[in-house]
Amino acid sequence: DILFTADRNGFDLCLFAERHLGSDLSAWILAGAIASRFENMRALVAIHPGLLDPVLTAKMAASLDRMCKNRMALNVVNGW
């Protein structure tokens, strides 16, 4: 509910951070489920180069971008 309020009130981005340890939800799955319902905000998915194949990353990004009505962005993270 707070994310949709932010979306209605002019926030630009929502960061979906990927955590590779623990039981967190995948950032890609979470972004697809939530950001596809945004009207204004973009989904900013954090990726760690080298952990996913670049072709797979590109395919997931293209899919998410379509789900989010061309409002998807990548946050390239070089640290843990």
mmCIF file with all atom_site columns, N, CA and C in Angstrom:
data_model
loop_
_atom_site.group_PDB
_atom_site.id
_atom_site.type_symbol
_atom_site.label_atom_id
_atom_site.label_alt_id
_atom_site.label_comp_id
_atom_site.label_asym_id
_atom_site.label_entity_id
_atom_site.label_seq_id
_atom_site.pdbx_PDB_ins_code
_atom_site.Cartn_x
_atom_site.Cartn_y
_atom_site.Cartn_z
_atom_site.occupancy
_atom_site.B_iso_or_equiv
_atom_site.pdbx_formal_charge
_atom_site.auth_seq_id
_atom_site.auth_comp_id
_atom_site.auth_asym_id
_atom_site.auth_atom_id
_atom_site.pdbx_PDB_model_num
ATOM 1   N N  . ASP A 1 1  ? 0.815  -1.198  0.000   1.00 0.00 ? 1  ASP A N  1
ATOM 2   C CA . ASP A 1 1  ? 0.000  0.000   0.000   1.00 0.00 ? 1  ASP A CA 1
ATOM 3   C C  . ASP A 1 1  ? 0.860  1.264   0.000   1.00 0.00 ? 1  ASP A C  1
ATOM 4   N N  . ILE A 1 2  ? 1.957  1.247   0.747   1.00 0.00 ? 2  ILE A N  1
ATOM 5   C CA . ILE A 1 2  ? 2.825  2.424   0.797   1.00 0.00 ? 2  ILE A CA 1
ATOM 6   C C  . ILE A 1 2  ? 3.489  2.675   -0.563  1.00 0.00 ? 2  ILE A C  1
ATOM 7   N N  . LEU A 1 3  ? 3.813  1.608   -1.290  1.00 0.00 ? 3  LEU A N  1
ATOM 8   C CA . LEU A 1 3  ? 4.426  1.789   -2.610  1.00 0.00 ? 3  LEU A CA 1
ATOM 9   C C  . LEU A 1 3  ? 3.453  2.418   -3.601  1.00 0.00 ? 3  LEU A C  1
ATOM 10  N N  . PHE A 1 4  ? 2.191  2.053   -3.530  1.00 0.00 ? 4  PHE A N  1
ATOM 11  C CA . PHE A 1 4  ? 1.211  2.615   -4.446  1.00 0.00 ? 4  PHE A CA 1
ATOM 12  C C  . PHE A 1 4  ? 0.885  4.061   -4.087  1.00 0.00 ? 4  PHE A C  1
ATOM 13  N N  . THR A 1 5  ? 0.981  4.387   -2.807  1.00 0.00 ? 5  THR A N  1
ATOM 14  C CA . THR A 1 5  ? 0.832  5.781   -2.384  1.00 0.00 ? 5  THR A CA 1
ATOM 15  C C  . THR A 1 5  ? 1.999  6.605   -2.920  1.00 0.00 ? 5  THR A C  1
ATOM 16  N N  . ALA A 1 6  ? 3.211  6.056   -2.832  1.00 0.00 ? 6  ALA A N  1
ATOM 17  C CA . ALA A 1 6  ? 4.389  6.741   -3.373  1.00 0.00 ? 6  ALA A CA 1
ATOM 18  C C  . ALA A 1 6  ? 4.242  6.929   -4.886  1.00 0.00 ? 6  ALA A C  1
ATOM 19  N N  . ASP A 1 7  ? 3.735  5.909   -5.554  1.00 0.00 ? 7  ASP A N  1
ATOM 20  C CA . ASP A 1 7  ? 3.524  5.983   -7.001  1.00 0.00 ? 7  ASP A CA 1
ATOM 21  C C  . ASP A 1 7  ? 2.565  7.115   -7.357  1.00 0.00 ? 7  ASP A C  1
ATOM 22  N N  . ARG A 1 8  ? 1.495  7.246   -6.617  1.00 0.00 ? 8  ARG A N  1
ATOM 23  C CA . ARG A 1 8  ? 0.499  8.296   -6.878  1.00 0.00 ? 8  ARG A CA 1
ATOM 24  C C  . ARG A 1 8  ? 1.017  9.685   -6.533  1.00 0.00 ? 8  ARG A C  1
ATOM 25  N N  . ASN A 1 9  ? 2.022  9.766   -5.648  1.00 0.00 ? 9  ASN A N  1
ATOM 26  C CA . ASN A 1 9  ? 2.499  11.063  -5.162  1.00 0.00 ? 9  ASN A CA 1
ATOM 27  C C  . ASN A 1 9  ? 3.825  11.514  -5.764  1.00 0.00 ? 9  ASN A C  1
ATOM 28  N N  . GLY A 1 10 ? 4.169  10.982  -6.919  1.00 0.00 ? 10 GLY A N  1
ATOM 29  C CA . GLY A 1 10 ? 5.283  11.542  -7.665  1.00 0.00 ? 10 GLY A CA 1
ATOM 30  C C  . GLY A 1 10 ? 6.649  10.922  -7.464  1.00 0.00 ? 10 GLY A C  1
ATOM 31  N N  . PHE A 1 11 ? 6.771  9.827   -6.711  1.00 0.00 ? 11 PHE A N  1
ATOM 32  C CA . PHE A 1 11 ? 8.075  9.182   -6.602  1.00 0.00 ? 11 PHE A CA 1
ATOM 33  C C  . PHE A 1 11 ? 8.455  8.610   -7.957  1.00 0.00 ? 11 PHE A C  1
ATOM 34  N N  . ASP A 1 12 ? 9.750  8.635   -8.265  1.00 0.00 ? 12 ASP A N  1
ATOM 35  C CA . ASP A 1 12 ? 10.226 8.253   -9.589  1.00 0.00 ? 12 ASP A CA 1
ATOM 36  C C  . ASP A 1 12 ? 10.636 6.786   -9.691  1.00 0.00 ? 12 ASP A C  1
ATOM 37  N N  . LEU A 1 13 ? 11.321 6.265   -8.679  1.00 0.00 ? 13 LEU A N  1
ATOM 38  C CA . LEU A 1 13 ? 11.895 4.924   -8.728  1.00 0.00 ? 13 LEU A CA 1
ATOM 39  C C  . LEU A 1 13 ? 11.575 4.132   -7.481  1.00 0.00 ? 13 LEU A C  1
ATOM 40  N N  . CYS A 1 14 ? 11.494 2.827   -7.647  1.00 0.00 ? 14 CYS A N  1
ATOM 41  C CA . CYS A 1 14 ? 11.402 1.914   -6.517  1.00 0.00 ? 14 CYS A CA 1
ATOM 42  C C  . CYS A 1 14 ? 12.504 0.880   -6.692  1.00 0.00 ? 14 CYS A C  1
ATOM 43  N N  . LEU A 1 15 ? 13.457 0.826   -5.764  1.00 0.00 ? 15 LEU A N  1
ATOM 44  C CA . LEU A 1 15 ? 14.579 -0.102  -5.841  1.00 0.00 ? 15 LEU A CA 1
ATOM 45  C C  . LEU A 1 15 ? 14.161 -1.472  -5.315  1.00 0.00 ? 15 LEU A C  1
ATOM 46  N N  . PHE A 1 16 ? 14.417 -2.478  -6.131  1.00 0.00 ? 16 PHE A N  1
ATOM 47  C CA . PHE A 1 16 ? 14.226 -3.871  -5.729  1.00 0.00 ? 16 PHE A CA 1
ATOM 48  C C  . PHE A 1 16 ? 15.626 -4.470  -5.632  1.00 0.00 ? 16 PHE A C  1
ATOM 49  N N  . ALA A 1 17 ? 16.114 -4.624  -4.402  1.00 0.00 ? 17 ALA A N  1
ATOM 50  C CA . ALA A 1 17 ? 17.486 -5.088  -4.179  1.00 0.00 ? 17 ALA A CA 1
ATOM 51  C C  . ALA A 1 17 ? 17.525 -6.610  -4.152  1.00 0.00 ? 17 ALA A C  1
ATOM 52  N N  . GLU A 1 18 ? 18.505 -7.169  -4.814  1.00 0.00 ? 18 GLU A N  1
ATOM 53  C CA . GLU A 1 18 ? 18.690 -8.620  -4.853  1.00 0.00 ? 18 GLU A CA 1
ATOM 54  C C  . GLU A 1 18 ? 19.585 -9.036  -3.697  1.00 0.00 ? 18 GLU A C  1
ATOM 55  N N  . ARG A 1 19 ? 19.139 -9.989  -2.927  1.00 0.00 ? 19 ARG A N  1
ATOM 56  C CA . ARG A 1 19 ? 19.932 -10.554 -1.832  1.00 0.00 ? 19 ARG A CA 1
ATOM 57  C C  . ARG A 1 19 ? 20.197 -12.010 -2.176  1.00 0.00 ? 19 ARG A C  1
ATOM 58  N N  . HIS A 1 20 ? 21.469 -12.392 -2.213  1.00 0.00 ? 20 HIS A N  1
ATOM 59  C CA . HIS A 1 20 ? 21.808 -13.745 -2.632  1.00 0.00 ? 20 HIS A CA 1
ATOM 60  C C  . HIS A 1 20 ? 21.978 -14.703 -1.458  1.00 0.00 ? 20 HIS A C  1
ATOM 61  N N  . LEU A 1 21 ? 21.961 -14.188 -0.261  1.00 0.00 ? 21 LEU A N  1
ATOM 62  C CA . LEU A 1 21 ? 22.013 -15.039 0.930   1.00 0.00 ? 21 LEU A CA 1
ATOM 63  C C  . LEU A 1 21 ? 20.713 -14.874 1.694   1.00 0.00 ? 21 LEU A C  1
ATOM 64  N N  . GLY A 1 22 ? 20.259 -15.919 2.296   1.00 0.00 ? 22 GLY A N  1
ATOM 65  C CA . GLY A 1 22 ? 19.029 -15.827 3.079   1.00 0.00 ? 22 GLY A CA 1
ATOM 66  C C  . GLY A 1 22 ? 17.811 -16.190 2.265   1.00 0.00 ? 22 GLY A C  1
ATOM 67  N N  . SER A 1 23 ? 16.658 -15.903 2.819   1.00 0.00 ? 23 SER A N  1
ATOM 68  C CA . SER A 1 23 ? 15.405 -16.350 2.201   1.00 0.00 ? 23 SER A CA 1
ATOM 69  C C  . SER A 1 23 ? 14.615 -15.226 1.535   1.00 0.00 ? 23 SER A C  1
ATOM 70  N N  . ASP A 1 24 ? 15.275 -14.123 1.206   1.00 0.00 ? 24 ASP A N  1
ATOM 71  C CA . ASP A 1 24 ? 14.569 -13.015 0.561   1.00 0.00 ? 24 ASP A CA 1
ATOM 72  C C  . ASP A 1 24 ? 13.998 -13.438 -0.782  1.00 0.00 ? 24 ASP A C  1
ATOM 73  N N  . LEU A 1 25 ? 12.925 -12.776 -1.178  1.00 0.00 ? 25 LEU A N  1
ATOM 74  C CA . LEU A 1 25 ? 12.350 -13.012 -2.500  1.00 0.00 ? 25 LEU A CA 1
ATOM 75  C C  . LEU A 1 25 ? 13.283 -12.471 -3.574  1.00 0.00 ? 25 LEU A C  1
ATOM 76  N N  . SER A 1 26 ? 13.280 -13.090 -4.728  1.00 0.00 ? 26 SER A N  1
ATOM 77  C CA . SER A 1 26 ? 14.082 -12.599 -5.842  1.00 0.00 ? 26 SER A CA 1
ATOM 78  C C  . SER A 1 26 ? 13.606 -11.204 -6.243  1.00 0.00 ? 26 SER A C  1
ATOM 79  N N  . ALA A 1 27 ? 14.546 -10.298 -6.466  1.00 0.00 ? 27 ALA A N  1
ATOM 80  C CA . ALA A 1 27 ? 14.198 -8.937  -6.867  1.00 0.00 ? 27 ALA A CA 1
ATOM 81  C C  . ALA A 1 27 ? 13.413 -8.934  -8.167  1.00 0.00 ? 27 ALA A C  1
ATOM 82  N N  . TRP A 1 28 ? 13.762 -9.821  -9.086  1.00 0.00 ? 28 TRP A N  1
ATOM 83  C CA . TRP A 1 28 ? 13.082 -9.881  -10.379 1.00 0.00 ? 28 TRP A CA 1
ATOM 84  C C  . TRP A 1 28 ? 11.621 -10.291 -10.217 1.00 0.00 ? 28 TRP A C  1
ATOM 85  N N  . ILE A 1 29 ? 11.361 -11.295 -9.392  1.00 0.00 ? 29 ILE A N  1
ATOM 86  C CA . ILE A 1 29 ? 9.994  -11.774 -9.173  1.00 0.00 ? 29 ILE A CA 1
ATOM 87  C C  . ILE A 1 29 ? 9.187  -10.715 -8.433  1.00 0.00 ? 29 ILE A C  1
ATOM 88  N N  . LEU A 1 30 ? 9.788  -10.137 -7.401  1.00 0.00 ? 30 LEU A N  1
ATOM 89  C CA . LEU A 1 30 ? 9.102  -9.109  -6.622  1.00 0.00 ? 30 LEU A CA 1
ATOM 90  C C  . LEU A 1 30 ? 8.786  -7.888  -7.473  1.00 0.00 ? 30 LEU A C  1
ATOM 91  N N  . ALA A 1 31 ? 9.739  -7.455  -8.287  1.00 0.00 ? 31 ALA A N  1
ATOM 92  C CA . ALA A 1 31 ? 9.513  -6.299  -9.163  1.00 0.00 ? 31 ALA A CA 1
ATOM 93  C C  . ALA A 1 31 ? 8.393  -6.583  -10.157 1.00 0.00 ? 31 ALA A C  1
ATOM 94  N N  . GLY A 1 32 ? 8.372  -7.774  -10.720 1.00 0.00 ? 32 GLY A N  1
ATOM 95  C CA . GLY A 1 32 ? 7.315  -8.117  -11.664 1.00 0.00 ? 32 GLY A CA 1
ATOM 96  C C  . GLY A 1 32 ? 5.939  -8.122  -11.025 1.00 0.00 ? 32 GLY A C  1
ATOM 97  N N  . ALA A 1 33 ? 5.870  -8.622  -9.804  1.00 0.00 ? 33 ALA A N  1
ATOM 98  C CA . ALA A 1 33 ? 4.588  -8.703  -9.107  1.00 0.00 ? 33 ALA A CA 1
ATOM 99  C C  . ALA A 1 33 ? 4.071  -7.331  -8.690  1.00 0.00 ? 33 ALA A C  1
ATOM 100 N N  . ILE A 1 34 ? 4.961  -6.471  -8.251  1.00 0.00 ? 34 ILE A N  1
ATOM 101 C CA . ILE A 1 34 ? 4.539  -5.174  -7.710  1.00 0.00 ? 34 ILE A CA 1
ATOM 102 C C  . ILE A 1 34 ? 4.569  -4.064  -8.756  1.00 0.00 ? 34 ILE A C  1
ATOM 103 N N  . ALA A 1 35 ? 5.698  -3.912  -9.436  1.00 0.00 ? 35 ALA A N  1
ATOM 104 C CA . ALA A 1 35 ? 5.873  -2.766  -10.335 1.00 0.00 ? 35 ALA A CA 1
ATOM 105 C C  . ALA A 1 35 ? 4.983  -2.828  -11.565 1.00 0.00 ? 35 ALA A C  1
ATOM 106 N N  . SER A 1 36 ? 4.511  -4.002  -11.913 1.00 0.00 ? 36 SER A N  1
ATOM 107 C CA . SER A 1 36 ? 3.591  -4.089  -13.058 1.00 0.00 ? 36 SER A CA 1
ATOM 108 C C  . SER A 1 36 ? 2.284  -3.364  -12.765 1.00 0.00 ? 36 SER A C  1
ATOM 109 N N  . ARG A 1 37 ? 2.038  -3.054  -11.501 1.00 0.00 ? 37 ARG A N  1
ATOM 110 C CA . ARG A 1 37 ? 0.816  -2.334  -11.107 1.00 0.00 ? 37 ARG A CA 1
ATOM 111 C C  . ARG A 1 37 ? 1.052  -0.840  -10.911 1.00 0.00 ? 37 ARG A C  1
ATOM 112 N N  . PHE A 1 38 ? 2.312  -0.387  -11.013 1.00 0.00 ? 38 PHE A N  1
ATOM 113 C CA . PHE A 1 38 ? 2.605  1.038   -10.897 1.00 0.00 ? 38 PHE A CA 1
ATOM 114 C C  . PHE A 1 38 ? 2.057  1.778   -12.109 1.00 0.00 ? 38 PHE A C  1
ATOM 115 N N  . GLU A 1 39 ? 1.684  3.019   -11.892 1.00 0.00 ? 39 GLU A N  1
ATOM 116 C CA . GLU A 1 39 ? 1.248  3.878   -12.991 1.00 0.00 ? 39 GLU A CA 1
ATOM 117 C C  . GLU A 1 39 ? 2.324  4.873   -13.396 1.00 0.00 ? 39 GLU A C  1
ATOM 118 N N  . ASN A 1 40 ? 3.223  5.230   -12.476 1.00 0.00 ? 40 ASN A N  1
ATOM 119 C CA . ASN A 1 40 ? 4.219  6.264   -12.740 1.00 0.00 ? 40 ASN A CA 1
ATOM 120 C C  . ASN A 1 40 ? 5.647  5.843   -12.411 1.00 0.00 ? 40 ASN A C  1
ATOM 121 N N  . MET A 1 41 ? 5.851  5.181   -11.299 1.00 0.00 ? 41 MET A N  1
ATOM 122 C CA . MET A 1 41 ? 7.200  4.820   -10.856 1.00 0.00 ? 41 MET A CA 1
ATOM 123 C C  . MET A 1 41 ? 7.820  3.772   -11.753 1.00 0.00 ? 41 MET A C  1
ATOM 124 N N  . ARG A 1 42 ? 9.152  3.841   -11.817 1.00 0.00 ? 42 ARG A N  1
ATOM 125 C CA . ARG A 1 42 ? 9.914  2.825   -12.538 1.00 0.00 ? 42 ARG A CA 1
ATOM 126 C C  . ARG A 1 42 ? 10.446 1.787   -11.551 1.00 0.00 ? 42 ARG A C  1
ATOM 127 N N  . ALA A 1 43 ? 10.564 0.558   -12.012 1.00 0.00 ? 43 ALA A N  1
ATOM 128 C CA . ALA A 1 43 ? 11.171 -0.512  -11.226 1.00 0.00 ? 43 ALA A CA 1
ATOM 129 C C  . ALA A 1 43 ? 12.675 -0.478  -11.446 1.00 0.00 ? 43 ALA A C  1
ATOM 130 N N  . LEU A 1 44 ? 13.438 -0.306  -10.386 1.00 0.00 ? 44 LEU A N  1
ATOM 131 C CA . LEU A 1 44 ? 14.898 -0.274  -10.454 1.00 0.00 ? 44 LEU A CA 1
ATOM 132 C C  . LEU A 1 44 ? 15.410 -1.552  -9.805  1.00 0.00 ? 44 LEU A C  1
ATOM 133 N N  . VAL A 1 45 ? 15.855 -2.503  -10.618 1.00 0.00 ? 45 VAL A N  1
ATOM 134 C CA . VAL A 1 45 ? 16.313 -3.792  -10.108 1.00 0.00 ? 45 VAL A CA 1
ATOM 135 C C  . VAL A 1 45 ? 17.830 -3.775  -9.988  1.00 0.00 ? 45 VAL A C  1
ATOM 136 N N  . ALA A 1 46 ? 18.320 -4.123  -8.803  1.00 0.00 ? 46 ALA A N  1
ATOM 137 C CA . ALA A 1 46 ? 19.756 -4.179  -8.567  1.00 0.00 ? 46 ALA A CA 1
ATOM 138 C C  . ALA A 1 46 ? 20.305 -5.503  -9.085  1.00 0.00 ? 46 ALA A C  1
ATOM 139 N N  . ILE A 1 47 ? 21.382 -5.424  -9.854  1.00 0.00 ? 47 ILE A N  1
ATOM 140 C CA . ILE A 1 47 ? 22.037 -6.631  -10.349 1.00 0.00 ? 47 ILE A CA 1
ATOM 141 C C  . ILE A 1 47 ? 23.512 -6.595  -9.972  1.00 0.00 ? 47 ILE A C  1
ATOM 142 N N  . HIS A 1 48 ? 24.077 -7.772  -9.772  1.00 0.00 ? 48 HIS A N  1
ATOM 143 C CA . HIS A 1 48 ? 25.495 -7.926  -9.472  1.00 0.00 ? 48 HIS A CA 1
ATOM 144 C C  . HIS A 1 48 ? 26.164 -8.578  -10.685 1.00 0.00 ? 48 HIS A C  1
ATOM 145 N N  . PRO A 1 49 ? 26.970 -7.836  -11.445 1.00 0.00 ? 49 PRO A N  1
ATOM 146 C CA . PRO A 1 49 ? 27.617 -8.415  -12.627 1.00 0.00 ? 49 PRO A CA 1
ATOM 147 C C  . PRO A 1 49 ? 28.432 -9.654  -12.252 1.00 0.00 ? 49 PRO A C  1
ATOM 148 N N  . GLY A 1 50 ? 28.353 -10.637 -13.109 1.00 0.00 ? 50 GLY A N  1
ATOM 149 C CA . GLY A 1 50 ? 29.113 -11.859 -12.878 1.00 0.00 ? 50 GLY A CA 1
ATOM 150 C C  . GLY A 1 50 ? 28.338 -12.949 -12.167 1.00 0.00 ? 50 GLY A C  1
ATOM 151 N N  . LEU A 1 51 ? 27.249 -12.606 -11.504 1.00 0.00 ? 51 LEU A N  1
ATOM 152 C CA . LEU A 1 51 ? 26.462 -13.624 -10.804 1.00 0.00 ? 51 LEU A CA 1
ATOM 153 C C  . LEU A 1 51 ? 25.390 -14.235 -11.704 1.00 0.00 ? 51 LEU A C  1
ATOM 154 N N  . LEU A 1 52 ? 24.934 -13.483 -12.678 1.00 0.00 ? 52 LEU A N  1
ATOM 155 C CA . LEU A 1 52 ? 23.967 -13.993 -13.652 1.00 0.00 ? 52 LEU A CA 1
ATOM 156 C C  . LEU A 1 52 ? 24.549 -13.844 -15.045 1.00 0.00 ? 52 LEU A C  1
ATOM 157 N N  . ASP A 1 53 ? 24.206 -14.759 -15.909 1.00 0.00 ? 53 ASP A N  1
ATOM 158 C CA . ASP A 1 53 ? 24.623 -14.688 -17.294 1.00 0.00 ? 53 ASP A CA 1
ATOM 159 C C  . ASP A 1 53 ? 24.070 -13.404 -17.922 1.00 0.00 ? 53 ASP A C  1
ATOM 160 N N  . PRO A 1 54 ? 24.877 -12.651 -18.666 1.00 0.00 ? 54 PRO A N  1
ATOM 161 C CA . PRO A 1 54 ? 24.395 -11.402 -19.269 1.00 0.00 ? 54 PRO A CA 1
ATOM 162 C C  . PRO A 1 54 ? 23.189 -11.592 -20.188 1.00 0.00 ? 54 PRO A C  1
ATOM 163 N N  . VAL A 1 55 ? 23.135 -12.709 -20.911 1.00 0.00 ? 55 VAL A N  1
ATOM 164 C CA . VAL A 1 55 ? 21.992 -12.959 -21.802 1.00 0.00 ? 55 VAL A CA 1
ATOM 165 C C  . VAL A 1 55 ? 20.720 -13.175 -20.977 1.00 0.00 ? 55 VAL A C  1
ATOM 166 N N  . LEU A 1 56 ? 20.826 -13.928 -19.887 1.00 0.00 ? 56 LEU A N  1
ATOM 167 C CA . LEU A 1 56 ? 19.672 -14.140 -19.007 1.00 0.00 ? 56 LEU A CA 1
ATOM 168 C C  . LEU A 1 56 ? 19.230 -12.822 -18.381 1.00 0.00 ? 56 LEU A C  1
ATOM 169 N N  . THR A 1 57 ? 20.187 -12.002 -17.955 1.00 0.00 ? 57 THR A N  1
ATOM 170 C CA . THR A 1 57 ? 19.862 -10.689 -17.387 1.00 0.00 ? 57 THR A CA 1
ATOM 171 C C  . THR A 1 57 ? 19.126 -9.826  -18.401 1.00 0.00 ? 57 THR A C  1
ATOM 172 N N  . ALA A 1 58 ? 19.602 -9.821  -19.638 1.00 0.00 ? 58 ALA A N  1
ATOM 173 C CA . ALA A 1 58 ? 18.957 -9.031  -20.691 1.00 0.00 ? 58 ALA A CA 1
ATOM 174 C C  . ALA A 1 58 ? 17.535 -9.519  -20.952 1.00 0.00 ? 58 ALA A C  1
ATOM 175 N N  . LYS A 1 59 ? 17.337 -10.828 -20.983 1.00 0.00 ? 59 LYS A N  1
ATOM 176 C CA . LYS A 1 59 ? 15.997 -11.377 -21.219 1.00 0.00 ? 59 LYS A CA 1
ATOM 177 C C  . LYS A 1 59 ? 15.055 -11.025 -20.065 1.00 0.00 ? 59 LYS A C  1
ATOM 178 N N  . MET A 1 60 ? 15.529 -11.158 -18.829 1.00 0.00 ? 60 MET A N  1
ATOM 179 C CA . MET A 1 60 ? 14.686 -10.818 -17.680 1.00 0.00 ? 60 MET A CA 1
ATOM 180 C C  . MET A 1 60 ? 14.375 -9.323  -17.672 1.00 0.00 ? 60 MET A C  1
ATOM 181 N N  . ALA A 1 61 ? 15.358 -8.493  -18.006 1.00 0.00 ? 61 ALA A N  1
ATOM 182 C CA . ALA A 1 61 ? 15.136 -7.043  -18.048 1.00 0.00 ? 61 ALA A CA 1
ATOM 183 C C  . ALA A 1 61 ? 14.121 -6.681  -19.124 1.00 0.00 ? 61 ALA A C  1
ATOM 184 N N  . ALA A 1 62 ? 14.230 -7.291  -20.298 1.00 0.00 ? 62 ALA A N  1
ATOM 185 C CA . ALA A 1 62 ? 13.281 -7.007  -21.377 1.00 0.00 ? 62 ALA A CA 1
ATOM 186 C C  . ALA A 1 62 ? 11.867 -7.449  -20.997 1.00 0.00 ? 62 ALA A C  1
ATOM 187 N N  . SER A 1 63 ? 11.768 -8.599  -20.356 1.00 0.00 ? 63 SER A N  1
ATOM 188 C CA . SER A 1 63 ? 10.450 -9.092  -19.912 1.00 0.00 ? 63 SER A CA 1
ATOM 189 C C  . SER A 1 63 ? 9.842  -8.165  -18.871 1.00 0.00 ? 63 SER A C  1
ATOM 190 N N  . LEU A 1 64 ? 10.656 -7.789  -17.883 1.00 0.00 ? 64 LEU A N  1
ATOM 191 C CA . LEU A 1 64 ? 10.156 -6.896  -16.838 1.00 0.00 ? 64 LEU A CA 1
ATOM 192 C C  . LEU A 1 64 ? 9.780  -5.535  -17.415 1.00 0.00 ? 64 LEU A C  1
ATOM 193 N N  . ASP A 1 65 ? 10.564 -5.044  -18.359 1.00 0.00 ? 65 ASP A N  1
ATOM 194 C CA . ASP A 1 65 ? 10.258 -3.759  -18.981 1.00 0.00 ? 65 ASP A CA 1
ATOM 195 C C  . ASP A 1 65 ? 8.891  -3.797  -19.668 1.00 0.00 ? 65 ASP A C  1
ATOM 196 N N  . ARG A 1 66 ? 8.580  -4.887  -20.323 1.00 0.00 ? 66 ARG A N  1
ATOM 197 C CA . ARG A 1 66 ? 7.255  -5.026  -20.957 1.00 0.00 ? 66 ARG A CA 1
ATOM 198 C C  . ARG A 1 66 ? 6.157  -5.079  -19.903 1.00 0.00 ? 66 ARG A C  1
ATOM 199 N N  . MET A 1 67 ? 6.401  -5.795  -18.804 1.00 0.00 ? 67 MET A N  1
ATOM 200 C CA . MET A 1 67 ? 5.398  -5.907  -17.739 1.00 0.00 ? 67 MET A CA 1
ATOM 201 C C  . MET A 1 67 ? 5.144  -4.557  -17.079 1.00 0.00 ? 67 MET A C  1
ATOM 202 N N  . CYS A 1 68 ? 6.189  -3.722  -17.017 1.00 0.00 ? 68 CYS A N  1
ATOM 203 C CA . CYS A 1 68 ? 6.107  -2.423  -16.336 1.00 0.00 ? 68 CYS A CA 1
ATOM 204 C C  . CYS A 1 68 ? 5.846  -1.272  -17.296 1.00 0.00 ? 68 CYS A C  1
ATOM 205 N N  . LYS A 1 69 ? 5.338  -1.565  -18.472 1.00 0.00 ? 69 LYS A N  1
ATOM 206 C CA . LYS A 1 69 ? 4.974  -0.532  -19.452 1.00 0.00 ? 69 LYS A CA 1
ATOM 207 C C  . LYS A 1 69 ? 6.164  0.374   -19.780 1.00 0.00 ? 69 LYS A C  1
ATOM 208 N N  . ASN A 1 70 ? 7.303  -0.236  -20.073 1.00 0.00 ? 70 ASN A N  1
ATOM 209 C CA . ASN A 1 70 ? 8.533  0.472   -20.445 1.00 0.00 ? 70 ASN A CA 1
ATOM 210 C C  . ASN A 1 70 ? 9.071  1.390   -19.353 1.00 0.00 ? 70 ASN A C  1
ATOM 211 N N  . ARG A 1 71 ? 8.901  0.988   -18.100 1.00 0.00 ? 71 ARG A N  1
ATOM 212 C CA . ARG A 1 71 ? 9.408  1.783   -16.975 1.00 0.00 ? 71 ARG A CA 1
ATOM 213 C C  . ARG A 1 71 ? 10.281 0.914   -16.071 1.00 0.00 ? 71 ARG A C  1
ATOM 214 N N  . MET A 1 72 ? 11.304 0.328   -16.648 1.00 0.00 ? 72 MET A N  1
ATOM 215 C CA . MET A 1 72 ? 12.213 -0.528  -15.885 1.00 0.00 ? 72 MET A CA 1
ATOM 216 C C  . MET A 1 72 ? 13.623 0.020   -16.004 1.00 0.00 ? 72 MET A C  1
ATOM 217 N N  . ALA A 1 73 ? 14.399 -0.078  -14.946 1.00 0.00 ? 73 ALA A N  1
ATOM 218 C CA . ALA A 1 73 ? 15.790 0.393   -14.974 1.00 0.00 ? 73 ALA A CA 1
ATOM 219 C C  . ALA A 1 73 ? 16.653 -0.617  -14.224 1.00 0.00 ? 73 ALA A C  1
ATOM 220 N N  . LEU A 1 74 ? 17.938 -0.598  -14.500 1.00 0.00 ? 74 LEU A N  1
ATOM 221 C CA . LEU A 1 74 ? 18.890 -1.491  -13.812 1.00 0.00 ? 74 LEU A CA 1
ATOM 222 C C  . LEU A 1 74 ? 19.827 -0.680  -12.930 1.00 0.00 ? 74 LEU A C  1
ATOM 223 N N  . ASN A 1 75 ? 20.089 -1.205  -11.766 1.00 0.00 ? 75 ASN A N  1
ATOM 224 C CA . ASN A 1 75 ? 21.070 -0.644  -10.843 1.00 0.00 ? 75 ASN A CA 1
ATOM 225 C C  . ASN A 1 75 ? 22.233 -1.647  -10.782 1.00 0.00 ? 75 ASN A C  1
ATOM 226 N N  . VAL A 1 76 ? 23.339 -1.321  -11.453 1.00 0.00 ? 76 VAL A N  1
ATOM 227 C CA . VAL A 1 76 ? 24.480 -2.224  -11.487 1.00 0.00 ? 76 VAL A CA 1
ATOM 228 C C  . VAL A 1 76 ? 25.312 -2.008  -10.223 1.00 0.00 ? 76 VAL A C  1
ATOM 229 N N  . VAL A 1 77 ? 25.398 -3.044  -9.411  1.00 0.00 ? 77 VAL A N  1
ATOM 230 C CA . VAL A 1 77 ? 26.060 -2.968  -8.103  1.00 0.00 ? 77 VAL A CA 1
ATOM 231 C C  . VAL A 1 77 ? 27.361 -3.764  -8.171  1.00 0.00 ? 77 VAL A C  1
ATOM 232 N N  . ASN A 1 78 ? 28.476 -3.143  -7.791  1.00 0.00 ? 78 ASN A N  1
ATOM 233 C CA . ASN A 1 78 ? 29.744 -3.848  -7.868  1.00 0.00 ? 78 ASN A CA 1
ATOM 234 C C  . ASN A 1 78 ? 30.222 -4.346  -6.505  1.00 0.00 ? 78 ASN A C  1
ATOM 235 N N  . GLY A 1 79 ? 29.439 -4.144  -5.466  1.00 0.00 ? 79 GLY A N  1
ATOM 236 C CA . GLY A 1 79 ? 29.822 -4.618  -4.133  1.00 0.00 ? 79 GLY A CA 1
ATOM 237 C C  . GLY A 1 79 ? 28.774 -5.537  -3.553  1.00 0.00 ? 79 GLY A C  1
ATOM 238 N N  . TRP A 1 80 ? 28.992 -5.994  -2.377  1.00 0.00 ? 80 TRP A N  1
ATOM 239 C CA . TRP A 1 80 ? 28.037 -6.878  -1.741  1.00 0.00 ? 80 TRP A CA 1
ATOM 240 C C  . TRP A 1 80 ? 27.210 -6.059  -0.851  1.00 0.00 ? 80 TRP A C  1
#
